[in-house]
Coordinates of C-alpha atoms in Angstrom, one line a residue:
Chain Z
M1135 CA 27.2 -10.6 39.5
E1136 CA 28.4 -7.1 38.8
L1137 CA 26.3 -4.2 40.1
I1138 CA 25.9 -0.9 38.2
R1139 CA 25.2 2.5 39.8
V1140 CA 21.7 3.7 39.0
A1141 CA 21.8 6.8 41.3
T1142 CA 23.9 8.5 44.0
V1143 CA 22.9 9.6 47.5
H1144 CA 23.2 13.4 48.1
S1145 CA 23.1 13.9 51.9
Q1146 CA 24.4 16.1 54.6
L1147 CA 25.6 12.9 56.3
T1148 CA 29.3 12.6 55.5
D1149 CA 30.7 11.1 58.7
L1150 CA 30.3 7.4 59.5
A1151 CA 30.6 8.1 63.2
A1152 CA 27.8 10.7 63.2
A1153 CA 25.4 8.7 61.1
P1154 CA 22.3 7.2 62.9
K1155 CA 22.2 3.4 63.0
Q1156 CA 18.9 3.3 61.2
G1157 CA 17.0 5.8 59.1
D1158 CA 14.2 6.4 61.6
E1159 CA 16.7 7.4 64.3
G1160 CA 17.3 10.9 63.2
A1161 CA 18.5 10.7 59.5
P1162 CA 18.2 14.0 57.6
E1163 CA 16.3 14.3 54.3
A1164 CA 18.4 13.2 51.3
T1165 CA 18.2 13.3 47.5
L1166 CA 18.7 10.3 45.2
V1167 CA 20.2 11.7 41.9
F1168 CA 19.6 9.2 39.1
E1169 CA 21.9 8.6 36.2
P1170 CA 20.3 10.1 33.0
G1171 CA 19.7 6.6 31.4
F1172 CA 17.6 5.5 34.3
V1173 CA 15.1 8.4 34.7
T1174 CA 12.5 6.6 32.6
A1175 CA 12.6 3.7 35.2
L1176 CA 11.2 6.2 37.8
D1177 CA 7.9 6.7 36.1
G1178 CA 5.1 5.9 38.6
I1179 CA 7.0 7.0 41.7
E1180 CA 5.1 9.7 43.6
P1181 CA 5.3 11.8 46.7
G1182 CA 4.1 9.7 49.7
D1183 CA 5.3 6.4 48.3
D1184 CA 7.2 4.1 50.6
L1185 CA 10.2 2.7 48.9
L1186 CA 13.1 0.3 49.6
V1187 CA 16.3 1.8 48.5
L1188 CA 19.2 -0.6 48.0
T1189 CA 22.7 0.9 48.3
W1190 CA 26.2 -0.3 48.0
L1191 CA 27.8 0.5 51.4
D1192 CA 31.2 1.4 49.9
R1193 CA 32.9 2.2 53.2
A1194 CA 32.1 -1.2 54.8
S1195 CA 34.4 -4.1 55.5
R1196 CA 33.6 -7.2 53.4
D1197 CA 35.7 -9.6 55.5
V1198 CA 33.8 -9.2 58.8
L1199 CA 31.7 -12.2 59.6
R1200 CA 30.9 -11.6 63.3
V1201 CA 30.1 -8.4 65.2
R1202 CA 28.5 -7.2 68.4
P1203 CA 25.0 -5.8 67.6
R1204 CA 25.0 -2.0 67.6
D1205 CA 28.7 -2.0 68.7
D1206 CA 27.5 -2.8 72.3
V1207 CA 30.3 -4.6 74.2
A1208 CA 27.7 -5.9 76.7
R1209 CA 26.0 -7.9 74.0
R1210 CA 27.4 -11.2 72.8
E1211 CA 28.9 -11.6 69.3
H1212 CA 26.6 -12.5 66.5
G1213 CA 27.1 -13.6 62.9
V1214 CA 26.7 -10.6 60.6
F1215 CA 23.6 -12.3 58.9
A1216 CA 21.8 -12.0 62.2
T1217 CA 22.5 -8.2 62.3
R1218 CA 22.1 -5.1 60.2
S1219 CA 25.8 -4.3 60.4
P1220 CA 27.1 -2.6 57.2
D1221 CA 30.1 -4.9 57.5
R1222 CA 29.2 -8.1 55.7
P1223 CA 30.3 -10.1 52.6
N1224 CA 28.1 -8.2 50.2
P1225 CA 27.6 -4.7 51.8
I1226 CA 24.1 -4.0 50.4
G1227 CA 22.1 -1.6 52.5
V1228 CA 18.3 -1.9 52.5
H1229 CA 16.7 1.4 53.5
R1230 CA 13.0 2.1 53.9
V1231 CA 12.2 5.7 52.9
T1232 CA 9.3 7.9 52.1
V1233 CA 9.3 10.0 48.9
L1234 CA 8.9 13.7 49.5
A1235 CA 9.2 15.0 45.9
V1236 CA 10.2 13.8 42.4
D1237 CA 11.8 16.3 40.0
G1238 CA 13.2 14.7 36.9
A1239 CA 16.3 12.7 37.9
N1240 CA 16.1 13.8 41.6
V1241 CA 14.0 12.0 44.2
R1242 CA 13.9 13.6 47.6
V1243 CA 13.3 11.2 50.5
R1244 CA 13.2 11.2 54.2
D1245 CA 14.7 8.6 56.7
L1246 CA 17.7 7.7 54.6
E1247 CA 20.8 7.0 56.9
A1248 CA 23.2 6.4 54.0
L1249 CA 26.3 8.6 53.7
D1250 CA 26.7 11.3 51.0
A1251 CA 28.0 9.8 47.7
T1252 CA 26.8 6.3 48.5
P1253 CA 25.9 4.4 45.2
V1254 CA 22.3 3.4 44.8
V1255 CA 21.8 0.1 43.0
D1256 CA 18.1 -0.4 43.1
V1257 CA 14.8 1.1 44.2
K1258 CA 11.5 -0.8 44.6
P1259 CA 8.1 -0.3 46.3
V1260 CA 7.7 -1.6 49.9
L1261 CA 5.7 -4.8 49.4
R1262 CA 2.1 -4.2 50.5
T1263 CA -0.3 -6.9 51.7
V1264 CA -1.9 -9.2 49.2
E1265 CA -5.2 -7.3 49.5
E1266 CA -3.7 -4.0 48.4
R1267 CA -1.9 -5.3 45.3
Chain T
M258 CA 30.7 -3.6 43.0
E259 CA 31.1 -7.3 42.5
L260 CA 28.8 -9.6 44.5
I261 CA 29.8 -13.0 45.8
R262 CA 27.5 -16.0 46.4
V263 CA 27.0 -16.6 50.1
A264 CA 24.3 -19.3 49.7
T265 CA 22.1 -21.1 47.2
V266 CA 18.3 -21.5 47.1
H267 CA 17.2 -25.2 47.1
S268 CA 13.5 -25.2 46.1
Q269 CA 10.9 -27.2 44.3
L270 CA 10.3 -24.1 42.2
T271 CA 12.1 -24.6 38.9
D272 CA 9.8 -22.9 36.4
L273 CA 9.6 -19.1 36.1
A274 CA 6.0 -19.3 34.8
A275 CA 4.8 -21.4 37.7
A276 CA 6.4 -19.3 40.4
P277 CA 4.2 -17.1 42.5
K278 CA 4.6 -13.3 42.1
Q279 CA 5.4 -12.9 45.8
G280 CA 6.4 -15.2 48.6
D281 CA 3.1 -15.0 50.4
E282 CA 1.1 -16.0 47.4
G283 CA 1.8 -19.7 47.6
A284 CA 5.5 -20.2 47.6
P285 CA 6.7 -23.6 49.0
E286 CA 9.2 -24.0 51.7
A287 CA 12.8 -23.7 50.6
T288 CA 16.3 -24.3 52.0
L289 CA 19.2 -21.8 51.9
V290 CA 22.4 -23.8 51.7
F291 CA 25.3 -21.6 52.8
E292 CA 28.9 -21.8 51.5
P293 CA 31.1 -23.4 54.2
G294 CA 33.0 -20.1 54.8
F295 CA 29.9 -18.2 55.7
V296 CA 28.3 -20.6 58.3
T297 CA 29.9 -18.6 61.2
A298 CA 28.0 -15.5 59.9
L299 CA 24.6 -17.3 60.7
D300 CA 25.2 -17.4 64.5
G301 CA 22.2 -15.9 66.2
I302 CA 19.6 -16.8 63.6
E303 CA 16.9 -19.0 65.1
P304 CA 13.6 -20.6 64.1
G305 CA 10.8 -18.0 64.1
D306 CA 13.1 -15.2 63.0
D307 CA 11.8 -12.9 60.2
L308 CA 14.6 -12.3 57.7
L309 CA 15.2 -10.4 54.5
V310 CA 16.9 -12.6 52.0
L311 CA 18.6 -10.8 49.1
T312 CA 19.0 -12.9 45.9
W313 CA 20.6 -12.4 42.6
L314 CA 17.7 -13.0 40.1
D315 CA 20.0 -14.6 37.5
R316 CA 17.2 -15.3 35.0
A317 CA 16.0 -11.7 34.8
S318 CA 16.6 -9.2 32.0
R319 CA 18.8 -6.3 33.0
D320 CA 18.0 -4.0 30.1
V321 CA 14.3 -3.6 30.9
L322 CA 13.4 -0.2 32.2
R323 CA 9.6 -0.2 31.9
V324 CA 7.0 -2.9 32.5
R325 CA 3.3 -3.4 33.1
P326 CA 2.8 -4.3 36.8
R327 CA 2.1 -8.0 37.3
D328 CA 2.1 -8.4 33.5
D329 CA -1.4 -7.1 33.4
V330 CA -2.1 -5.5 29.9
A331 CA -5.0 -3.5 31.4
R332 CA -2.5 -1.6 33.7
R333 CA -0.4 1.2 32.3
E334 CA 3.3 0.9 31.9
H335 CA 5.5 1.9 34.8
G336 CA 9.2 2.4 35.3
V337 CA 10.7 -0.7 36.9
F338 CA 11.7 1.2 40.0
A339 CA 8.0 1.7 40.7
T340 CA 7.4 -2.1 40.5
R341 CA 8.8 -5.3 42.0
S342 CA 9.5 -6.8 38.5
P343 CA 12.6 -9.1 38.5
D344 CA 13.6 -7.4 35.3
R345 CA 15.6 -4.3 36.3
P346 CA 19.2 -2.9 36.0
N347 CA 20.4 -4.7 39.1
P348 CA 18.2 -7.8 39.5
I349 CA 18.4 -8.1 43.3
G350 CA 15.4 -9.8 44.9
V351 CA 14.4 -8.8 48.4
H352 CA 12.3 -11.6 50.0
R353 CA 10.8 -11.6 53.5
V354 CA 10.8 -15.1 54.9
T355 CA 10.4 -16.8 58.3
V356 CA 13.0 -19.3 59.5
L357 CA 11.7 -22.8 60.2
A358 CA 14.9 -24.5 61.2
V359 CA 18.7 -24.0 61.2
D360 CA 21.0 -27.0 60.8
G361 CA 24.6 -26.1 60.2
A362 CA 24.9 -24.6 56.8
N363 CA 21.2 -25.2 56.0
V364 CA 18.5 -22.7 56.8
R365 CA 14.9 -23.8 56.1
V366 CA 12.5 -21.0 55.4
R367 CA 8.9 -20.4 54.3
D368 CA 7.5 -17.9 51.8
L369 CA 10.5 -17.8 49.5
E370 CA 9.4 -17.4 45.8
A371 CA 12.9 -17.6 44.4
L372 CA 13.7 -20.4 41.8
D373 CA 15.9 -23.4 42.6
A374 CA 19.6 -22.6 42.3
T375 CA 19.2 -18.8 42.7
P376 CA 22.3 -17.3 44.3
V377 CA 21.8 -15.7 47.7
V378 CA 23.9 -12.6 48.3
D379 CA 22.8 -11.4 51.8
V380 CA 20.6 -12.2 54.7
K381 CA 19.6 -9.7 57.4
P382 CA 16.9 -9.4 60.1
V383 CA 13.7 -7.6 59.2
L384 CA 14.1 -4.2 60.9
R385 CA 11.9 -3.9 63.9
T386 CA 10.5 -0.7 65.5
V387 CA 12.8 1.5 67.5
E388 CA 11.3 0.3 70.7
E389 CA 12.1 -3.3 70.1
R390 CA 15.8 -2.9 69.2

């Protein structure tokens, strides 16, 4: 189960401490820059689309199994699977973003809280209701 | 970027052709059986919780970059990143499920369309709105 990089996050966010906890808590716009071989796999993605972006959180700790949610010492410890902590056995980030523009290999999005240079491993549409499919 | 198995899907679904396209289109109940070392990471997960389950779709093709959505020949070809096709460069499934019961290493869920024996690589809560956090 070996992941390959399909794109890379280009973002002003470079500091883990300054990053928002979630994309809708003040993340800047960011650009996903796709590897040349995967540009054909973007066909059909358009401005306004809501996407799930899956990233590899390469600065996370993989041996953490319990955390306090949102680093709040007043809250009791939880297992990482009950939280969205980046520290977890497989540090895959799931980010819901909205597409602003598509220009060749570059997809501009808003609400992405991932740090600059984070590898992107997958992109898929947000699942709509059965009626909309 | 090497994934490790944290759990395994136990399901009546064994046949790719018979599996529903999405979990809310008739998937049976299923059980996630966690590896012993990761049971502590489940602490805080309770019946009624809505979770994202990330799986490794080990029967998918990784070299497919374009498909027709829902295998419908009447629809035009799209890039796989514009679809939920299991065939994609990194075949990670994102499944929204509801927890029915937690018993030690076993988490019973509904609406999981993954096939029996599929590796689970991550579990996290569905992200709620800012107000609910």
